[in-house]
CSV table of C-alpha atoms in Angstrom, one decimal:
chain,number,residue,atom,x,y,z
A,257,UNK,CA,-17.9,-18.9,-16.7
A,258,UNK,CA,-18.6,-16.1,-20.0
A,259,UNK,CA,-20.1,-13.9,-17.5
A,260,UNK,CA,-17.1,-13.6,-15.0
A,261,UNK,CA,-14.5,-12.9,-18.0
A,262,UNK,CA,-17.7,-10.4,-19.2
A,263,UNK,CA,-17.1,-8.8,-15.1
A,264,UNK,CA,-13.4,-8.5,-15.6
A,265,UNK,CA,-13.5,-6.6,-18.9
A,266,UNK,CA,-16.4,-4.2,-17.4
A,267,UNK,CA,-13.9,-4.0,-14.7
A,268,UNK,CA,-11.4,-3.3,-16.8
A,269,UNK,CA,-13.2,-0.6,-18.4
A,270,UNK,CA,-14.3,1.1,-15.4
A,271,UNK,CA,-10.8,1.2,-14.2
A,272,UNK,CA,-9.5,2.5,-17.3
A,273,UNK,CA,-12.1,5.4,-17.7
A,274,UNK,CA,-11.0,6.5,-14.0
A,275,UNK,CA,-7.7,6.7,-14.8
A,276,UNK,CA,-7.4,8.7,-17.8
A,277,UNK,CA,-10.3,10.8,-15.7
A,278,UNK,CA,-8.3,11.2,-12.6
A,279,UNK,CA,-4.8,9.5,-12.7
A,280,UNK,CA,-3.4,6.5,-11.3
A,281,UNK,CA,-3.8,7.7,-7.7
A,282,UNK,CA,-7.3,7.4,-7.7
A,283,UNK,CA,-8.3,4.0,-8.9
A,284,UNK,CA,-4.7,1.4,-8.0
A,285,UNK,CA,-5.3,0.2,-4.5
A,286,UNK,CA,-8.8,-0.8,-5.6
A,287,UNK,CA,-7.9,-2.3,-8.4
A,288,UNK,CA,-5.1,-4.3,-6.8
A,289,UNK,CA,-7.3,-5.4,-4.0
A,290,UNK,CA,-10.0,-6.4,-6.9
A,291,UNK,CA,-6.9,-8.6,-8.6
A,292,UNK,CA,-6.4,-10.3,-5.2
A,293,UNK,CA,-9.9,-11.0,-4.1
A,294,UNK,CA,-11.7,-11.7,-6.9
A,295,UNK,CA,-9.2,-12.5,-10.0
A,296,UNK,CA,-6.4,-14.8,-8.2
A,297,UNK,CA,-9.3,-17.2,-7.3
A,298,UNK,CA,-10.3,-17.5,-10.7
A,299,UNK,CA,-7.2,-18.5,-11.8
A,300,UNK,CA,-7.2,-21.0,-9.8
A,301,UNK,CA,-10.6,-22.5,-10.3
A,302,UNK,CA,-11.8,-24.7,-12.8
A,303,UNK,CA,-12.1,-23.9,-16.7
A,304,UNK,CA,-12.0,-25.8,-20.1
A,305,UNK,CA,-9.0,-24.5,-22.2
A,306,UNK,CA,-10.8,-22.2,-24.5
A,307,UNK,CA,-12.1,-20.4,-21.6
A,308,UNK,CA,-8.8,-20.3,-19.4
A,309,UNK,CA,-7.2,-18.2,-22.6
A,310,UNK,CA,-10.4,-16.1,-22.5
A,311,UNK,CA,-10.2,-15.4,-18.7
A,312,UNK,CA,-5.5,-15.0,-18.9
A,313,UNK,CA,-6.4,-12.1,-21.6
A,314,UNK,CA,-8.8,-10.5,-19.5
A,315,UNK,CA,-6.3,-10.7,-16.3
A,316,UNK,CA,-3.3,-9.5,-18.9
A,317,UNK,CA,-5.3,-6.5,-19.3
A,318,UNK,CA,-6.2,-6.1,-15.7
A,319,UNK,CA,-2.7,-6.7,-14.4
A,320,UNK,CA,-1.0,-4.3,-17.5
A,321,UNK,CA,-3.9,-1.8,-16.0
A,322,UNK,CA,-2.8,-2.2,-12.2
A,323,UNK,CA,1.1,-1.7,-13.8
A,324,UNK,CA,0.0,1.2,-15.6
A,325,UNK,CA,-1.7,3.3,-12.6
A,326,UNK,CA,1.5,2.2,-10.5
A,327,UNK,CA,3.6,3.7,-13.3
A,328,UNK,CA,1.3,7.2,-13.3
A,329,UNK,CA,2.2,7.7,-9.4
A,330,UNK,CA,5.9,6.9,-10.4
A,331,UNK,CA,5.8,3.3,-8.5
A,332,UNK,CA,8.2,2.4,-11.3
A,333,UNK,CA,10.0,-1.0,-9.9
A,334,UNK,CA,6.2,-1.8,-9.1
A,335,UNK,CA,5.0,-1.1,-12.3
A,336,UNK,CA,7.8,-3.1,-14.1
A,337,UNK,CA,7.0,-6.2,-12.2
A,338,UNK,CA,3.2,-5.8,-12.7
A,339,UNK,CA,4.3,-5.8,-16.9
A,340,UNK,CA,6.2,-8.7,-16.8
A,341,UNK,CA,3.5,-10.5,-15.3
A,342,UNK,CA,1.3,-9.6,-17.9
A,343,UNK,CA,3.5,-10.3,-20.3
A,344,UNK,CA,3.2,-13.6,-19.2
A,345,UNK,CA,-0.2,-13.7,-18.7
A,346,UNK,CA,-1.0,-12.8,-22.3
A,347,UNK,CA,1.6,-15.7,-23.3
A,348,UNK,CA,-0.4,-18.2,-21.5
A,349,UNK,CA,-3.3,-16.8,-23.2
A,350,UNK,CA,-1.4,-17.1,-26.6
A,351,UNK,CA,-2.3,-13.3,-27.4
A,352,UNK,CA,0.3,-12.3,-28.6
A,353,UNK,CA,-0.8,-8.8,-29.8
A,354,UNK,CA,-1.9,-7.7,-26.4
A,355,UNK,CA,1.5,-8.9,-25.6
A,356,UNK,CA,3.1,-6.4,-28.0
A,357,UNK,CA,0.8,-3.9,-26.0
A,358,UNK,CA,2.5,-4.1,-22.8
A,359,UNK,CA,5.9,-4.2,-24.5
A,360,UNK,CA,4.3,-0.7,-25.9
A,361,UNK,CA,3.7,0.2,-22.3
A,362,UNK,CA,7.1,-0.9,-20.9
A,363,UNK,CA,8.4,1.4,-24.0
A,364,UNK,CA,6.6,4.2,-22.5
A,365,UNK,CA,7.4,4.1,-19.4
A,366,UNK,CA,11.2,3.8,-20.6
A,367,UNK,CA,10.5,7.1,-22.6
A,368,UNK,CA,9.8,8.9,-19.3
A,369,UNK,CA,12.3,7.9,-17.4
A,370,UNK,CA,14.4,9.3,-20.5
A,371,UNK,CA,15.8,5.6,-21.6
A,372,UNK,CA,15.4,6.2,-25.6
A,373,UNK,CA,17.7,3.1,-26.3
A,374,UNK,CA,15.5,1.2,-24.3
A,375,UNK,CA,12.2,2.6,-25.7
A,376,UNK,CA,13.4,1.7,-29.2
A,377,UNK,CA,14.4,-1.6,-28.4
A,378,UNK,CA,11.0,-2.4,-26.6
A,379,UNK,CA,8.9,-0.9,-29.4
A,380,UNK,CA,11.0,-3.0,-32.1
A,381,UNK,CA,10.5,-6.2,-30.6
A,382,UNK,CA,6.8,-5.4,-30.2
A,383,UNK,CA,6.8,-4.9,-33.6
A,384,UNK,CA,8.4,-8.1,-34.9
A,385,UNK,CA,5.8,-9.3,-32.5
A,386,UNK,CA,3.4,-8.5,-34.4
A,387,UNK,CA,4.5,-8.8,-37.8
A,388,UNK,CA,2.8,-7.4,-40.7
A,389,UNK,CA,-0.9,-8.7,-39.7
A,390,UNK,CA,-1.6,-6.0,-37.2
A,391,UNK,CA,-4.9,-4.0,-37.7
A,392,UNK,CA,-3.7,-0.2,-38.6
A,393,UNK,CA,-4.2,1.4,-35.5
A,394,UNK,CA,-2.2,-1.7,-33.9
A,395,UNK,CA,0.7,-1.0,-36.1
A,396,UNK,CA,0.5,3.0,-36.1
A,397,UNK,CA,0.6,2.4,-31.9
A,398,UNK,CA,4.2,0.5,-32.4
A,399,UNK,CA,5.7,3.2,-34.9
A,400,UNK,CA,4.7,5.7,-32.5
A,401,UNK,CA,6.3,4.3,-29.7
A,402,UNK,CA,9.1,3.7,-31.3
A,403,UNK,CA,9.3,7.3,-32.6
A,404,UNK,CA,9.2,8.6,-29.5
A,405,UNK,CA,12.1,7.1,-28.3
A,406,UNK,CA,14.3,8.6,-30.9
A,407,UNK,CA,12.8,11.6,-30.2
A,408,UNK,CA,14.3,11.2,-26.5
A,409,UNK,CA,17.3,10.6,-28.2
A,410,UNK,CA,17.5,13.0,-30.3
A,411,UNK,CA,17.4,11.0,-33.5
A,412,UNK,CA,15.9,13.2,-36.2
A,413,UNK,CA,15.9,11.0,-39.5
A,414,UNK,CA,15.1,8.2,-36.9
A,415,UNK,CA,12.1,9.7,-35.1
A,416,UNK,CA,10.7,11.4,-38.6
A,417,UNK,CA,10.9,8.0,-40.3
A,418,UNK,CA,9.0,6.3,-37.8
A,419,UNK,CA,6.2,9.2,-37.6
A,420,UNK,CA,5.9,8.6,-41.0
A,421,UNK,CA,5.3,4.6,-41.0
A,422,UNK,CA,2.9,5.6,-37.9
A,423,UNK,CA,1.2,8.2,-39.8
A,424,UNK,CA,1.1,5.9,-43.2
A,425,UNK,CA,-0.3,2.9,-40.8
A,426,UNK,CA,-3.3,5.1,-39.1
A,427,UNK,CA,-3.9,6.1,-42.8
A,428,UNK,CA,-4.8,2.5,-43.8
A,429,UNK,CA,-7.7,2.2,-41.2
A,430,UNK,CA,-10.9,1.7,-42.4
A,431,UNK,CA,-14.8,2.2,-41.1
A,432,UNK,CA,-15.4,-1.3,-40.1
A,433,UNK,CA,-12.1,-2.9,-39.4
A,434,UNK,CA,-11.6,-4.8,-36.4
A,435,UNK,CA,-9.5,-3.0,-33.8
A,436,UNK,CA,-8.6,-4.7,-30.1
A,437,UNK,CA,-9.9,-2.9,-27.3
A,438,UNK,CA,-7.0,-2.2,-26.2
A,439,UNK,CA,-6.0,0.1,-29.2
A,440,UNK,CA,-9.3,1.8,-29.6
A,441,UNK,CA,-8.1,5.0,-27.7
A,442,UNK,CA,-5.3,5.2,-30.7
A,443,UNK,CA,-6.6,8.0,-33.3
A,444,UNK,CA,-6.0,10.9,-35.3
A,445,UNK,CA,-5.7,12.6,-31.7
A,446,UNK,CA,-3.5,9.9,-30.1
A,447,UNK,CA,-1.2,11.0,-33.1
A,448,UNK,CA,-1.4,14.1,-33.0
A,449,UNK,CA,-0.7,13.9,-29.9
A,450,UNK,CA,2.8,11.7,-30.3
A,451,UNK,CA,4.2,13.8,-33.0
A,452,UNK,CA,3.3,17.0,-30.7
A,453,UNK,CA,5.6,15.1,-28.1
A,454,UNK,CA,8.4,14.3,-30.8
A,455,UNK,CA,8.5,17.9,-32.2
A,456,UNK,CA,9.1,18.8,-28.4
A,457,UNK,CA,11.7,16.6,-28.0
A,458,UNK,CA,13.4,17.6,-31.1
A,459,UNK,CA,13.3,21.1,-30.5
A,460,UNK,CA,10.9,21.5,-33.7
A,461,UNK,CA,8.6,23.8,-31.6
A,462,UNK,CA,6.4,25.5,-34.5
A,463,UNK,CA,5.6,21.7,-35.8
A,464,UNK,CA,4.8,20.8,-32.1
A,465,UNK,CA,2.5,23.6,-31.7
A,466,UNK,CA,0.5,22.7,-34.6
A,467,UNK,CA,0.2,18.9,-33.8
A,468,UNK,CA,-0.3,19.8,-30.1
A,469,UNK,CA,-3.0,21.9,-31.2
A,470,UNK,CA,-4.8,19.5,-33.7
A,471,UNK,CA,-4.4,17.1,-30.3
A,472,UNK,CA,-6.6,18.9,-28.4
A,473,UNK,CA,-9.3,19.9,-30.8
A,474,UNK,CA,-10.0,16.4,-31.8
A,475,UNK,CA,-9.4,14.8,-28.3
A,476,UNK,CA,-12.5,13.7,-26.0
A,477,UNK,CA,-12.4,15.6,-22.6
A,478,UNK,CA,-12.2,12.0,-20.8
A,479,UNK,CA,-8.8,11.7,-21.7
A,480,UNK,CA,-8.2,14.9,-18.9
A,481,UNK,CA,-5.2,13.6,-18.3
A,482,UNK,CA,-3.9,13.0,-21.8
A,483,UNK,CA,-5.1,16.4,-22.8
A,484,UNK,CA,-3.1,17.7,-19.9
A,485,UNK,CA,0.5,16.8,-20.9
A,486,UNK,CA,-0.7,18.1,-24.6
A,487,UNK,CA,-1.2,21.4,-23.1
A,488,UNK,CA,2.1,21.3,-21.5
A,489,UNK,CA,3.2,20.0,-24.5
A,490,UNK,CA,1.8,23.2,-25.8
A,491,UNK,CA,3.0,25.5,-23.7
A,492,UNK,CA,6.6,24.3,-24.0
A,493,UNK,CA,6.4,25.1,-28.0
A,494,UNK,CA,5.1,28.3,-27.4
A,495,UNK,CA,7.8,29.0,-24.8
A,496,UNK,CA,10.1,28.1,-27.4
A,497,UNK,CA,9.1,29.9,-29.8
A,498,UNK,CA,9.4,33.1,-27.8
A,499,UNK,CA,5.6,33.6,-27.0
A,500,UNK,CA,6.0,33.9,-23.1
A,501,UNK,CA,2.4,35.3,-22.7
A,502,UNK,CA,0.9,32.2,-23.9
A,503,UNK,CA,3.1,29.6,-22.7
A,504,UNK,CA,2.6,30.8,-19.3
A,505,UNK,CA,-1.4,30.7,-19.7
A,506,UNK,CA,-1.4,27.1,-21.2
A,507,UNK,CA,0.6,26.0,-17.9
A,508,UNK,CA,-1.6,27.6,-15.5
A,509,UNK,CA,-4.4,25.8,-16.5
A,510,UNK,CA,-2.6,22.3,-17.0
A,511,UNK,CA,-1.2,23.3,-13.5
A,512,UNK,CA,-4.7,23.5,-11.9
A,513,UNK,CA,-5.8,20.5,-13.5
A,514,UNK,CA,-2.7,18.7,-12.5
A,515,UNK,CA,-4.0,19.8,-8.8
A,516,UNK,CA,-7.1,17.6,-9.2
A,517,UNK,CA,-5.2,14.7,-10.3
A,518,UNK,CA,-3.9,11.8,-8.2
A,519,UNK,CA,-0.9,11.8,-10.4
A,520,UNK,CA,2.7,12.1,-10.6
A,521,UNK,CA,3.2,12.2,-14.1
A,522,UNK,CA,0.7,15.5,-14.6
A,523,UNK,CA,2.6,17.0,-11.9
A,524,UNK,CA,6.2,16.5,-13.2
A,525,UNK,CA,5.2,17.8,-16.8
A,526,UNK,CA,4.4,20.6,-14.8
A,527,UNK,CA,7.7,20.7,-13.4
A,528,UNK,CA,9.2,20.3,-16.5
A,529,UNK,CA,7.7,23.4,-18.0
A,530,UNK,CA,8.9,25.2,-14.8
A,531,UNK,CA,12.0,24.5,-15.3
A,532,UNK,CA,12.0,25.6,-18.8
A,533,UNK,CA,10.6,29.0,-17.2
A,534,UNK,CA,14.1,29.4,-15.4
A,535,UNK,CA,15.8,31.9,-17.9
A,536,UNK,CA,12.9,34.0,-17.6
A,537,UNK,CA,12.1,34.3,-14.4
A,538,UNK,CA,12.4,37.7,-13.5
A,539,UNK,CA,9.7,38.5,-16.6
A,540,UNK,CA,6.4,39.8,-16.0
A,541,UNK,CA,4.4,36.7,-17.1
A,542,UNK,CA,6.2,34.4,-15.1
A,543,UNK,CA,5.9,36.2,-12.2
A,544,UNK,CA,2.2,36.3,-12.6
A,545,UNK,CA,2.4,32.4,-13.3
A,546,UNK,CA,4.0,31.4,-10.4
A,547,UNK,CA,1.7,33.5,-8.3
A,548,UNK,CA,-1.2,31.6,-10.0
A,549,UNK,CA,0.0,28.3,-9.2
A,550,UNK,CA,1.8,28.8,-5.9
A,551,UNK,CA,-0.7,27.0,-3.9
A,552,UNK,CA,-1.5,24.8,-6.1
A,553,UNK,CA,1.4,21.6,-5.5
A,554,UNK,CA,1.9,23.0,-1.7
């Protein structure tokens, strides 16, 4: 019925706002167990055709969501196959923008696991996906993606191009326009947040520090976890640009939030900025950071 696909978005929702709360760690095996129990027999009840697309979107979104939190606790082969089912998913439900989404996602994931080639090549064929009838934040989402991949790649005309088609996109959106769910968390802090990530990537640090910045003053503090790797983000531009003090700082309190996560991701971009620290280990500030967060991952 309406109200079970109204359960499953709620659901959705709920799982969604736990994980960019707390990470992945905290909310997956319930979720998983609420796509076996109460999902899978839905699928295979009883439903005209209008509401069987209604009710394959909302278990896209679900099984992309159960993907995603596998992905945060670096279940990647796990993850994987949870996108490719809702890849599929979303094609039986003839969406295909939310299918462009989890293409998005699978292009993320490549990012982090340092695949650029990949990353582009997902985030392209989510575009062409779409097309040109995306709503703007839809279309900003894909450029950004794609960006970022040629930011792991080193690619500077590449990555600045697609920043800019991002950028132009986000530009275009306008009070009232109707914007998927799904791509509601995509703002002026979402990116801030990706060109933050690209300037890191590209060793642009003083441009990194600025967009990391502008991140974090406009983004809610539900997104802990987003904010997070945008003050590690942070701290890696300000280590790069020579301001030790600082850097050190910004990573002690990601580090301490990263120590209330159930999440693998916070803690590697932790490790990450450690390792960055290497060269300057025998200074004063890293001494005193490594003392802060000794306990903290133990």
């Amino acid at each position: 019925t309406g109200g079970d696909i109204a359960a499953l978005r709620s659901v959705g929702e709920l799982f969604r706002t736990l994980d960019d709360a707390y990470g992945g760690g905290h909310a997956r095996q319930a979720l998983v167990r609420y796509l076996e129990h109460e999902l899978e027999p839905m699928l295979r009840g009883t439903y005209g055709e209008q509401t069987g697309r209604r009710l394959f979107a909302a278990a896209a979104d679900l099984t992309r969501l159960a993907g995603w939190t596998s992905f945060d606790i670096a279940a990647h082969g796990l993850a994987q196959r949870y996108f490719v089912q809702a890849l599929r998913l979303a094609q039986a439900a003839g969406d295909r923008a939310f299918g462009a989404y989890v293409l998005v996602t699978m292009s993320r994931q490549a990012v982090y696991l340092g695949h650029g080639r990949e990353a582009v090549q997902l985030a392209r064929v989510a575009q062409q996906g779409m097309g040109s009838s995306a709503p703007p934040a839809v279309q900003s989402l894909l450029h950004a993606a794609e960006a970022r991949g040629h930011g792991v790649l080193g690619e500077v005309r590449a990555c600045t191009a697609a920043l800019v088609r991002a950028e132009r996109a986000l530009d275009g959106e306008r009070p009232g326009d109707e914007v998927p769910h799904w791509a509601r968390f995509f703002d002026e802090a979402q990116l801030a947040d990706e060109f933050g990530h690209c300037h890191r990537d590209l060793q642009q640090f003083r441009a990194a520090a600025q967009h990391a910045e502008r991140s974090l003053q406009l983004r809610a503090p539900g997104y802990a976890r987003s904010r997070l790797f945008c003050r590690v983000v942070l701290a890696t531009a300000r280590l790069g640009l020579g301001e030790l003090d600082q850097a050190c700082q910004l990573a002690a309190e990601a580090a301490a939030q990263a120590g209330e996560m159930r999440s693998v991701r916070a803690v590697e971009y932790v490790r990450d900025f450690e390792r960055r620290l290497e060269p300057y280990r025998d200074a004063g500030p890293v001494r005193t950071y490594r003392d802060k967060v000794a306990t903290t991952f133990a």
